[in-house]
Short mmCIF file of C-alpha atoms in Angstrom, two decimals:
data_model
loop_
_atom_site.label_atom_id
_atom_site.label_comp_id
_atom_site.label_asym_id
_atom_site.label_seq_id
_atom_site.Cartn_x
_atom_site.Cartn_y
_atom_site.Cartn_z
CA MET A 20 97.26 116.08 76.31
CA ARG A 21 98.15 112.59 77.54
CA VAL A 22 96.01 109.60 76.69
CA SER A 23 96.46 105.92 77.42
CA VAL A 24 95.02 103.28 75.13
CA THR A 25 94.73 99.60 75.95
CA ALA A 26 94.72 97.23 73.00
CA GLY A 27 95.90 93.73 72.38
CA GLY A 28 97.08 93.36 75.96
CA ARG A 29 99.32 96.42 75.65
CA ARG A 30 98.95 99.80 77.26
CA TRP A 31 99.86 102.74 75.12
CA GLY A 32 100.67 106.18 76.48
CA GLY A 33 101.15 109.03 74.09
CA ALA A 34 100.32 112.45 72.87
CA GLY A 35 96.72 111.56 72.18
CA VAL A 36 94.23 109.77 70.01
CA ALA A 37 91.57 111.32 67.85
CA THR A 38 88.50 110.19 69.73
CA ALA A 39 89.91 111.38 73.03
CA ALA A 40 90.92 114.75 71.65
CA TRP A 41 88.00 115.39 69.32
CA GLY A 42 85.02 113.35 70.48
CA ALA A 43 83.03 110.81 68.48
CA ASP A 44 82.56 113.08 65.46
CA HIS A 45 86.24 114.00 65.06
CA ARG A 46 86.22 113.15 61.34
CA GLY A 47 83.50 115.63 60.53
CA GLY A 48 80.92 112.87 60.32
CA ALA A 49 82.91 110.70 57.90
CA ALA A 50 83.55 107.15 59.06
CA MET A 51 87.10 107.14 57.75
CA ILE A 52 90.30 105.77 59.25
CA TYR A 53 92.95 108.22 58.15
CA LEU A 54 96.46 106.78 57.81
CA ASP A 55 97.87 109.19 55.22
CA ASN A 56 99.47 111.77 57.49
CA ALA A 57 102.65 111.79 55.39
CA ALA A 58 100.55 113.52 52.71
CA THR A 59 98.93 115.96 55.12
CA THR A 60 98.04 115.73 58.79
CA TYR A 61 94.37 115.23 59.48
CA PRO A 62 92.45 116.26 61.45
CA LYS A 63 94.00 119.56 62.45
CA PRO A 64 94.05 120.57 66.13
CA PHE A 65 91.02 122.58 67.21
CA SER A 66 93.29 125.50 68.04
CA VAL A 67 94.41 125.64 64.40
CA LEU A 68 90.85 125.66 63.07
CA GLU A 69 89.84 128.32 65.57
CA THR A 70 92.81 130.44 64.55
CA VAL A 71 91.80 130.28 60.88
CA TYR A 72 88.28 131.38 61.78
CA ARG A 73 89.57 134.28 63.89
CA ALA A 74 92.05 135.28 61.18
CA ASN A 75 89.29 135.58 58.61
CA ARG A 76 87.22 137.62 61.04
CA LYS A 77 89.80 139.82 62.73
CA TYR A 78 93.03 139.75 60.71
CA ALA A 79 91.72 139.77 57.14
CA TYR A 80 93.73 142.86 56.24
CA ASN A 81 96.79 143.35 54.08
CA SER A 82 99.80 143.38 56.38
CA GLY A 83 102.50 145.91 55.58
CA ARG A 84 100.25 147.75 53.16
CA GLY A 85 98.53 150.25 55.44
CA GLY A 86 99.04 152.40 58.52
CA TYR A 87 95.57 151.87 59.97
CA ARG A 88 95.20 149.88 63.17
CA GLU A 89 93.84 146.67 61.67
CA SER A 90 96.62 146.41 59.10
CA VAL A 91 99.26 147.06 61.75
CA GLN A 92 97.74 144.46 64.07
CA THR A 93 97.71 141.93 61.25
CA ALA A 94 101.38 142.64 60.52
CA GLU A 95 102.19 142.15 64.20
CA LYS A 96 100.47 138.76 64.17
CA ILE A 97 102.41 137.72 61.07
CA PHE A 98 105.68 138.81 62.69
CA ALA A 99 104.81 136.81 65.82
CA VAL A 100 104.63 133.66 63.68
CA ARG A 101 108.03 134.48 62.17
CA ASP A 102 109.40 134.81 65.67
CA CYS A 103 107.78 131.52 66.71
CA LEU A 104 109.25 129.65 63.74
CA GLY A 105 112.63 131.31 64.18
CA ARG A 106 112.85 129.98 67.72
CA PHE A 107 111.55 126.57 66.64
CA PHE A 108 114.22 126.13 63.94
CA HIS A 109 116.96 128.30 65.53
CA CYS A 110 116.91 130.85 62.76
CA PRO A 111 116.70 134.70 62.80
CA GLU A 112 113.02 135.64 62.59
CA GLN A 113 113.60 138.10 59.74
CA ASN A 114 114.96 135.17 57.71
CA ILE A 115 111.67 133.26 57.89
CA VAL A 116 110.08 133.52 54.45
CA PHE A 117 106.49 132.41 53.90
CA THR A 118 105.66 130.51 50.72
CA ASN A 119 102.59 128.71 49.44
CA ASN A 120 104.12 125.26 49.99
CA CYS A 121 107.37 123.38 50.56
CA THR A 122 107.94 122.87 46.84
CA THR A 123 108.03 126.63 46.22
CA ALA A 124 110.48 127.00 49.10
CA VAL A 125 112.73 124.32 47.57
CA ASN A 126 112.57 125.91 44.10
CA THR A 127 113.39 129.33 45.55
CA ALA A 128 116.41 127.98 47.41
CA LEU A 129 117.78 125.93 44.52
CA LYS A 130 117.17 128.34 41.66
CA GLY A 131 117.98 131.39 43.73
CA LEU A 132 121.29 130.15 45.15
CA LEU A 133 122.90 128.02 42.43
CA LYS A 134 125.21 129.65 39.89
CA PRO A 135 126.10 128.56 36.34
CA GLY A 136 128.72 125.82 36.43
CA ASP A 137 127.90 124.63 39.95
CA HIS A 138 127.92 120.94 40.81
CA VAL A 139 125.24 119.72 43.22
CA LEU A 140 124.92 116.56 45.28
CA ILE A 141 121.42 115.26 46.01
CA SER A 142 120.40 112.01 47.65
CA ALA A 143 119.20 108.91 45.84
CA LEU A 144 115.87 109.14 47.69
CA GLU A 145 114.70 112.58 46.62
CA HIS A 146 111.11 113.63 46.21
CA ASN A 147 110.39 115.33 42.90
CA ALA A 148 110.30 118.64 44.78
CA VAL A 149 114.10 118.49 44.75
CA PHE A 150 114.80 116.19 41.81
CA ARG A 151 112.77 117.99 39.12
CA PRO A 152 114.20 121.49 39.68
CA ILE A 153 117.72 120.06 39.78
CA TYR A 154 117.08 117.98 36.66
CA LYS A 155 115.70 121.03 34.82
CA LEU A 156 118.72 123.16 35.72
CA ALA A 157 121.03 120.37 34.56
CA ARG A 158 119.09 119.81 31.33
CA GLU A 159 119.42 123.52 30.56
CA GLY A 160 123.19 123.21 31.00
CA ARG A 161 123.36 125.48 34.04
CA ILE A 162 124.55 122.90 36.58
CA THR A 163 125.65 119.28 36.94
CA PHE A 164 124.60 116.91 39.68
CA ASP A 165 125.12 113.47 41.17
CA GLN A 166 122.91 111.36 43.43
CA VAL A 167 124.39 110.05 46.66
CA PRO A 168 123.39 106.46 47.50
CA TYR A 169 121.59 106.08 50.82
CA HIS A 170 123.28 104.15 53.61
CA PRO A 171 121.87 103.65 57.12
CA ASP A 172 125.31 104.13 58.65
CA PRO A 173 125.93 107.91 58.85
CA ASP A 174 129.67 107.57 58.33
CA ARG A 175 129.18 105.39 55.26
CA PHE A 176 126.70 107.91 53.88
CA LEU A 177 129.26 110.68 54.35
CA GLN A 178 131.82 108.52 52.54
CA ASN A 179 129.36 108.29 49.65
CA ILE A 180 129.23 112.08 49.54
CA ARG A 181 133.01 112.35 49.54
CA ALA A 182 133.27 109.85 46.70
CA LEU A 183 131.08 112.02 44.45
CA GLU A 184 132.27 115.53 45.27
CA GLN A 185 133.86 117.58 42.49
CA PRO A 186 136.12 120.65 42.49
CA ASN A 187 133.08 122.74 41.54
CA THR A 188 130.67 121.21 44.06
CA ALA A 189 128.76 124.10 45.61
CA MET A 190 125.77 122.55 47.34
CA VAL A 191 124.29 119.49 48.97
CA ALA A 192 120.48 119.48 48.64
CA MET A 193 118.59 116.59 50.18
CA LEU A 194 115.52 115.52 52.07
CA HIS A 195 115.77 114.96 55.80
CA ALA A 196 113.45 111.94 55.90
CA SER A 197 112.07 109.78 53.10
CA ASN A 198 108.36 110.20 52.45
CA VAL A 199 108.21 106.57 51.26
CA PHE A 200 110.49 104.49 53.45
CA GLY A 201 110.87 106.60 56.60
CA VAL A 202 114.67 106.55 56.67
CA VAL A 203 116.50 109.64 57.90
CA HIS A 204 119.64 111.35 56.63
CA PRO A 205 122.23 112.55 59.20
CA LEU A 206 121.80 116.31 58.90
CA GLY A 207 124.32 117.22 61.58
CA LEU A 208 127.12 115.17 60.02
CA VAL A 209 126.40 116.34 56.48
CA GLY A 210 125.93 119.95 57.55
CA ASP A 211 129.26 120.02 59.35
CA TYR A 212 130.99 118.60 56.28
CA CYS A 213 129.34 121.24 54.09
CA ARG A 214 130.54 123.92 56.49
CA ARG A 215 134.13 122.66 56.29
CA LYS A 216 133.98 122.50 52.49
CA GLY A 217 132.30 125.90 52.10
CA TRP A 218 129.22 124.39 50.44
CA LEU A 219 125.60 125.42 50.76
CA PHE A 220 123.34 122.94 52.54
CA VAL A 221 119.67 122.93 51.49
CA VAL A 222 117.28 120.64 53.38
CA ASP A 223 113.82 119.47 52.35
CA ALA A 224 112.16 118.88 55.72
CA ALA A 225 108.74 117.92 54.35
CA GLN A 226 108.55 114.73 56.43
CA SER A 227 110.51 115.86 59.47
CA ALA A 228 109.62 119.45 60.38
CA GLY A 229 107.59 119.25 63.57
CA ILE A 230 108.57 115.62 64.23
CA LEU A 231 112.37 115.53 64.43
CA PRO A 232 114.51 118.18 66.14
CA ILE A 233 115.99 120.63 63.63
CA ASP A 234 118.55 123.20 64.76
CA MET A 235 119.69 125.17 61.72
CA GLN A 236 122.67 126.67 63.52
CA ALA A 237 123.95 123.44 65.05
CA MET A 238 123.34 121.50 61.82
CA HIS A 239 124.84 124.25 59.62
CA ILE A 240 121.78 124.38 57.36
CA SER A 241 121.84 127.17 54.79
CA ALA A 242 118.19 126.87 53.74
CA LEU A 243 115.45 124.82 55.37
CA CYS A 244 112.27 124.13 53.40
CA ALA A 245 109.14 122.93 55.16
CA PRO A 246 105.41 122.56 54.46
CA GLY A 247 102.97 124.10 56.87
CA HIS A 248 100.23 121.51 56.42
CA LYS A 249 102.04 118.35 57.48
CA SER A 250 103.57 117.87 60.92
CA LEU A 251 103.56 121.59 61.68
CA PHE A 252 99.74 121.23 61.69
CA GLY A 253 98.98 124.35 59.67
CA THR A 254 96.55 124.51 56.78
CA MET A 255 97.25 123.76 53.12
CA GLY A 256 98.72 126.56 51.05
CA THR A 257 101.47 127.32 53.58
CA GLY A 258 105.20 126.74 53.43
CA VAL A 259 108.36 128.03 55.07
CA LEU A 260 111.78 128.89 53.72
CA ALA A 261 114.12 129.49 56.67
CA LEU A 262 117.49 130.97 55.77
CA ALA A 263 120.74 131.17 57.69
CA ASP A 264 122.39 134.55 58.18
CA GLY A 265 124.10 135.72 55.01
CA ILE A 266 121.99 133.49 52.75
CA SER A 267 119.71 135.47 50.44
CA PRO A 268 118.55 133.73 47.25
CA ASP A 269 117.58 135.61 44.14
CA SER A 270 113.83 136.05 43.97
CA LEU A 271 111.76 133.49 42.09
CA THR A 272 108.79 135.89 41.84
CA GLU A 273 108.78 139.66 41.61
CA GLY A 274 106.06 142.13 42.50
CA GLY A 275 104.70 144.38 45.21
CA THR A 276 106.04 144.11 48.75
CA GLY A 277 104.71 147.24 50.41
CA SER A 278 108.26 148.61 50.62
CA HIS A 279 110.77 150.27 48.24
CA SER A 280 107.96 150.76 45.73
CA PHE A 281 109.97 153.08 43.40
CA ASP A 282 112.84 150.61 43.13
CA PRO A 283 112.28 148.46 40.01
CA GLN A 284 114.15 145.62 41.71
CA MET A 285 112.99 143.57 44.67
CA PRO A 286 114.03 144.95 48.08
CA PRO A 287 117.45 143.76 49.26
CA ASP A 288 116.30 142.76 52.73
CA LEU A 289 114.56 139.62 53.92
CA PRO A 290 111.79 138.63 54.08
CA ASP A 291 110.48 141.26 51.60
CA ARG A 292 112.96 140.17 48.94
CA LEU A 293 111.20 136.79 48.63
CA GLU A 294 107.59 137.65 49.51
CA ALA A 295 105.99 139.31 46.52
CA GLY A 296 102.24 139.87 46.65
CA THR A 297 99.61 139.41 49.33
CA LEU A 298 100.39 136.92 52.08
CA ASN A 299 98.11 134.07 53.13
CA ASN A 300 97.22 135.53 56.54
CA PRO A 301 94.86 132.76 57.72
CA GLY A 302 97.33 130.08 56.64
CA ILE A 303 100.31 131.77 58.25
CA LEU A 304 98.46 132.30 61.52
CA SER A 305 97.32 128.67 61.43
CA LEU A 306 100.97 127.70 61.14
CA GLY A 307 101.75 129.62 64.29
CA ALA A 308 98.91 127.85 66.07
CA GLY A 309 100.25 124.52 64.84
CA VAL A 310 103.71 125.18 66.26
CA ARG A 311 102.19 126.24 69.58
CA PHE A 312 100.23 122.96 69.60
CA ILE A 313 103.51 121.08 69.12
CA GLU A 314 105.23 123.03 71.89
CA LYS A 315 102.33 122.52 74.28
CA THR A 316 101.95 118.81 73.54
CA GLY A 317 105.66 118.14 73.21
CA ARG A 318 107.45 117.44 69.95
CA ALA A 319 109.31 114.46 71.40
CA GLU A 320 106.10 113.09 72.89
CA ILE A 321 104.28 113.36 69.56
CA HIS A 322 107.17 111.61 67.80
CA GLU A 323 107.31 108.86 70.41
CA TYR A 324 103.59 108.15 70.13
CA GLU A 325 103.58 108.06 66.34
CA MET A 326 106.64 105.81 66.28
CA ARG A 327 105.05 103.39 68.75
CA LEU A 328 102.15 102.96 66.38
CA THR A 329 104.50 102.61 63.42
CA ARG A 330 106.63 99.97 65.13
CA TRP A 331 103.55 98.04 66.21
CA LEU A 332 102.20 98.09 62.66
CA TYR A 333 105.56 96.89 61.36
CA GLU A 334 105.69 93.96 63.81
CA GLU A 335 102.14 92.88 63.03
CA LEU A 336 102.49 93.25 59.26
CA ALA A 337 105.79 91.35 59.32
CA ALA A 338 103.96 88.39 60.87
CA CYS A 339 101.34 88.31 58.08
CA PRO A 340 101.87 85.89 55.17
CA GLY A 341 102.13 87.59 51.80
CA ILE A 342 103.23 90.97 53.17
CA LYS A 343 106.45 92.51 51.87
CA LEU A 344 108.10 95.23 53.98
CA TYR A 345 111.00 97.30 52.72
CA THR A 346 112.72 99.08 55.60
CA PRO A 347 114.15 97.36 58.71
CA PRO A 348 112.35 98.80 61.75
CA GLU A 349 115.56 100.09 63.31
CA HIS A 350 116.12 102.32 60.26
CA ILE A 351 112.68 103.97 60.32
CA GLY A 352 112.98 107.39 61.93
CA VAL A 353 109.64 109.00 61.07
CA PRO A 354 106.12 107.48 61.13
CA VAL A 355 106.12 106.26 57.52
CA LEU A 356 105.85 102.59 56.56
CA SER A 357 105.78 101.05 53.07
CA PHE A 358 104.58 97.57 52.18
CA ASN A 359 102.98 95.47 49.45
CA VAL A 360 100.46 92.63 49.56
CA ASP A 361 100.79 89.35 47.64
CA ASP A 362 101.22 90.04 43.92
CA ARG A 363 98.84 93.01 43.86
CA THR A 364 99.88 96.42 42.68
CA SER A 365 100.08 99.04 45.39
CA GLU A 366 97.14 100.91 43.83
CA GLU A 367 94.99 97.76 43.99
CA THR A 368 95.74 97.35 47.69
CA ALA A 369 95.08 101.02 48.38
CA ALA A 370 91.75 100.81 46.52
CA TYR A 371 90.82 97.68 48.48
CA LEU A 372 91.49 99.51 51.75
CA ALA A 373 89.69 102.65 50.55
CA ALA A 374 86.57 100.54 49.97
CA ARG A 375 86.79 99.74 53.68
CA GLN A 376 87.07 103.43 54.57
CA ILE A 377 90.81 103.28 55.25
CA ALA A 378 92.88 106.10 53.76
CA VAL A 379 96.41 105.10 52.73
CA ARG A 380 98.54 106.02 49.71
CA GLY A 381 99.47 103.65 46.91
CA GLY A 382 101.77 104.29 43.98
CA TYR A 383 105.04 106.18 43.71
CA HIS A 384 104.45 109.08 46.13
CA CYS A 385 106.14 111.61 43.78
CA ALA A 386 109.45 109.93 44.67
CA PRO A 387 110.62 107.77 41.74
CA CYS A 388 114.23 108.11 42.89
CA ALA A 389 113.46 106.38 46.18
CA HIS A 390 111.47 103.63 44.47
CA ARG A 391 114.29 102.93 42.03
CA PHE A 392 116.80 102.77 44.87
CA PHE A 393 114.70 100.33 46.92
CA GLY A 394 113.65 98.31 43.88
CA THR A 395 109.93 99.11 44.08
CA ASP A 396 109.70 101.02 40.80
CA LYS A 397 107.62 98.30 39.12
CA ARG A 398 104.55 98.47 41.36
CA GLY A 399 105.21 101.16 43.94
CA THR A 400 104.29 100.66 47.57
CA VAL A 401 101.37 101.09 49.92
CA ARG A 402 102.27 103.77 52.43
CA VAL A 403 100.70 103.89 55.87
CA SER A 404 101.47 106.88 58.08
CA PRO A 405 99.78 107.24 61.48
CA GLY A 406 99.57 110.58 63.23
CA VAL A 407 99.14 112.06 66.67
CA PHE A 408 95.34 111.72 66.39
CA THR A 409 95.45 108.09 65.24
CA GLY A 410 93.90 105.66 67.70
CA MET A 411 95.18 102.17 68.39
CA ASN A 412 91.74 100.82 67.53
CA GLU A 413 92.09 102.38 64.07
CA CYS A 414 95.45 100.66 63.56
CA GLU A 415 93.89 97.34 64.58
CA TYR A 416 91.05 97.78 62.10
CA PHE A 417 93.56 98.53 59.35
CA LEU A 418 95.63 95.50 60.29
CA ASN A 419 92.63 93.17 60.33
CA SER A 420 91.59 94.47 56.91
CA VAL A 421 95.00 93.50 55.58
CA LYS A 422 95.17 90.19 57.45
CA PHE A 423 91.75 88.97 56.39
CA ARG A 424 91.85 90.39 52.88
CA GLU A 425 89.67 88.98 50.16
#
């Protein structure tokens, strides 16, 4: 899907725009300009929606719980998605664990892998998905932790890690890309250092999975946590915990798995060990359709298109009086941009734009650590995040609404 858009004297080529891919009614009849893709991608590709419909019609059976044809076929479809994700992240397919969201995947990795007395390093930009579980474990006296200051220079960031490591350091757990400021941590460099030190490396890929290349083997990632509903284009209620060989966290939830039923403990093997209860078949199959959409369209092409829009928005906003931007454009690695307007709170600006049918996110984005680090903890920021279905005309409307604000 290649589309060119002409706007403002510029010609844009990219992975697509919503009106070209979906037609005039691509928002389901709602006249909304959606620029909140960092929260969840919208709209979903048609192939994803069609897959959900087919799953509820044809694969609405309990996989791994029956020997009849429909149950077996459903299990085969689920396994095919594991295989798809395993290839996508360079991870053994049996080590792909399905969860209900990225936060559950993070909690499973942290609470299932850390031992009493461990010291953990997390970044200074963490989302609460990482910070709150770590804080709770520390408050209970089970672990200690330090936060590594962000630095745009990868070598300086690694120096910051070295400065905080302890004899009992056992893990680095950090986000790949900031959901507020769009900056990216150097996974390859950090992962290699963790390998040399014998540490676990847990990555929250909420803002990068499907956008940035992630090779678990090359980056020495122990556990990769990703949401299905963001840039993997699956539906809500889906998440992935991808584990390296030899990494098997203790279970966070116990229950039926369809195997080893007389054993009072959870099965020793993955993925059963971490998948208690009935799986979300429609959601999991939608996740497979989302990854196929990425592979067909081109991950790099999607990223390039979204970053073109992000850079254009940055340049135009930077030229507007009264606009405060927080991240130099050369440091933004994912399509996430934060700003503030005049002396308004971020929520006031977001409400003003919402009244003009523009969807952005104001506030603290569940990431107080990042806001404290960048000095925006008093009023938060307005976050704008274009997606693959965002049209240039939509970005222009947003920009004009900010430029000619009341």
